[in-house]
Amino acid sequence: MEVKGSVALVTGANRGIGLAFTRALLAEGAAKVYAGVRDPESVREPGVEALRLDVTDEDQIAAAAVAASDATIVINNAGIQAGPSLLEGSLEGARRELEVNYLGTWAPGRSRGPSLRCSRPTAAELW
């Protein structure tokens, strides 16, 4: 996978690992990086285009797919930790985690369909 000159979409790009992916893509010469985030105002990274994207909202996924139609790299990084402790509390947080952390990783890629191809990096590319 060639990063230099590419266009990428990173979900959950406003902090943590997503922000690190965003910065790494820019450092490696990506032509454009879209930051898919729930709150576009939270994106402060220079050279990044913020997109409103909650990976559990089908309308936002569709809108982001149109806005980032030139993306050739999608990094599905969005995730939350909202579940209850193991033995107490409501399961709503755990359900929300499943929506975001499991199903939400498929949605942005599926919205792009066959225009993106999956590639597995070789060991040499990883090191």
Short mmCIF file of C-alpha atoms in Angstrom, two decimals:
data_model
loop_
_atom_site.label_atom_id
_atom_site.label_comp_id
_atom_site.label_asym_id
_atom_site.label_seq_id
_atom_site.Cartn_x
_atom_site.Cartn_y
_atom_site.Cartn_z
CA MET A 1 0.00 0.00 0.00
CA GLU A 2 1.42 3.36 -1.02
CA VAL A 3 0.67 6.20 1.41
CA LYS A 4 2.49 8.98 -0.44
CA GLY A 5 -0.04 10.91 -2.51
CA SER A 6 -2.97 8.86 -1.21
CA VAL A 7 -6.23 10.06 0.31
CA ALA A 8 -7.26 8.50 3.61
CA LEU A 9 -10.23 8.43 5.96
CA VAL A 10 -9.54 7.70 9.63
CA THR A 11 -12.48 7.12 11.96
CA GLY A 12 -12.09 8.25 15.57
CA ALA A 13 -9.29 10.55 14.42
CA ASN A 14 -9.54 13.32 17.01
CA ARG A 15 -7.42 11.68 19.75
CA GLY A 16 -5.44 8.65 20.80
CA ILE A 17 -4.59 6.03 18.21
CA GLY A 18 -6.77 7.69 15.56
CA LEU A 19 -4.86 10.95 15.90
CA ALA A 20 -1.58 9.01 15.72
CA PHE A 21 -2.76 7.33 12.48
CA THR A 22 -3.73 10.73 11.09
CA ARG A 23 -0.36 12.25 11.91
CA ALA A 24 1.51 9.24 10.53
CA LEU A 25 -0.40 9.40 7.25
CA LEU A 26 0.44 13.08 6.87
CA ALA A 27 4.08 12.46 7.80
CA GLU A 28 4.29 9.72 5.15
CA GLY A 29 2.99 12.08 2.47
CA ALA A 30 -0.73 11.45 2.22
CA ALA A 31 -2.24 14.09 -0.05
CA LYS A 32 -5.35 14.39 2.13
CA VAL A 33 -6.63 12.92 5.37
CA TYR A 34 -10.27 12.99 6.38
CA ALA A 35 -10.93 12.77 10.12
CA GLY A 36 -14.20 10.94 10.72
CA VAL A 37 -15.36 12.13 14.15
CA ARG A 38 -18.61 12.64 16.05
CA ASP A 39 -17.68 16.29 16.73
CA PRO A 40 -15.86 17.98 13.82
CA GLU A 41 -15.06 20.98 16.05
CA SER A 42 -12.78 18.69 18.09
CA VAL A 43 -10.36 18.29 15.15
CA ARG A 44 -7.48 20.70 15.53
CA GLU A 45 -4.82 18.98 13.44
CA PRO A 46 -3.51 21.17 10.60
CA GLY A 47 -4.08 19.81 7.12
CA VAL A 48 -6.90 17.47 8.14
CA GLU A 49 -10.46 17.73 6.84
CA ALA A 50 -13.00 16.91 9.56
CA LEU A 51 -16.13 14.93 8.69
CA ARG A 52 -19.06 14.36 11.04
CA LEU A 53 -19.11 10.58 11.37
CA ASP A 54 -20.72 8.49 14.06
CA VAL A 55 -20.05 4.96 12.80
CA THR A 56 -23.45 3.82 14.13
CA ASP A 57 -25.44 6.43 12.17
CA GLU A 58 -26.30 5.26 8.66
CA ASP A 59 -27.03 8.78 7.39
CA GLN A 60 -23.67 10.09 8.60
CA ILE A 61 -21.90 7.06 7.10
CA ALA A 62 -23.56 7.70 3.73
CA ALA A 63 -22.71 11.42 3.85
CA ALA A 64 -19.09 10.70 4.79
CA ALA A 65 -18.81 8.16 1.96
CA VAL A 66 -19.88 10.85 -0.51
CA ALA A 67 -17.66 13.54 1.02
CA ALA A 68 -14.63 11.22 1.11
CA SER A 69 -15.32 9.48 -2.18
CA ASP A 70 -11.71 10.05 -3.20
CA ALA A 71 -10.33 8.06 -0.23
CA THR A 72 -8.31 5.00 -1.15
CA ILE A 73 -7.34 4.14 2.43
CA VAL A 74 -9.87 3.67 5.24
CA ILE A 75 -8.69 3.10 8.80
CA ASN A 76 -11.63 2.06 10.95
CA ASN A 77 -10.34 3.11 14.33
CA ALA A 78 -13.42 4.52 16.13
CA GLY A 79 -14.12 2.86 19.45
CA ILE A 80 -15.60 3.46 22.88
CA GLN A 81 -15.52 1.99 26.35
CA ALA A 82 -18.95 2.37 27.91
CA GLY A 83 -19.88 -1.00 29.34
CA PRO A 84 -20.84 -1.79 32.93
CA SER A 85 -18.67 -3.54 35.43
CA LEU A 86 -18.85 -7.29 35.00
CA LEU A 87 -21.40 -8.05 37.71
CA GLU A 88 -23.52 -4.92 38.06
CA GLY A 89 -25.26 -2.13 36.18
CA SER A 90 -27.24 -1.93 32.97
CA LEU A 91 -26.08 -3.63 29.80
CA GLU A 92 -26.82 -0.54 27.68
CA GLY A 93 -23.18 0.53 27.75
CA ALA A 94 -22.10 -2.93 26.61
CA ARG A 95 -24.66 -2.82 23.79
CA ARG A 96 -23.33 0.59 22.72
CA GLU A 97 -19.77 -0.80 22.75
CA LEU A 98 -20.86 -3.63 20.44
CA GLU A 99 -22.53 -1.16 18.07
CA VAL A 100 -19.42 1.03 17.85
CA ASN A 101 -16.52 -1.36 18.37
CA TYR A 102 -17.86 -4.34 16.41
CA LEU A 103 -20.50 -3.30 13.89
CA GLY A 104 -19.08 0.21 13.50
CA THR A 105 -15.82 -1.13 12.11
CA TRP A 106 -17.65 -2.61 9.12
CA ALA A 107 -19.93 0.28 8.21
CA PRO A 108 -17.50 2.84 6.72
CA GLY A 109 -15.75 0.24 4.59
CA ARG A 110 -19.00 -1.34 3.42
CA SER A 111 -20.32 2.05 2.35
CA ARG A 112 -17.43 2.27 -0.12
CA GLY A 113 -18.12 -1.20 -1.52
CA PRO A 114 -15.79 -2.55 -4.18
CA SER A 115 -14.05 0.79 -4.74
CA LEU A 116 -11.69 -0.18 -1.92
CA ARG A 117 -9.69 -3.35 -2.03
CA CYS A 118 -8.32 -5.06 1.02
CA SER A 119 -4.62 -5.65 1.13
CA ARG A 120 -2.60 -7.33 3.79
CA PRO A 121 0.84 -5.80 4.31
CA THR A 122 3.86 -8.03 3.99
CA ALA A 123 6.18 -8.54 6.95
CA ALA A 124 8.70 -6.24 5.26
CA GLU A 125 6.10 -3.45 5.02
CA LEU A 126 5.31 -3.78 8.71
CA TRP A 127 8.95 -3.42 9.74
#
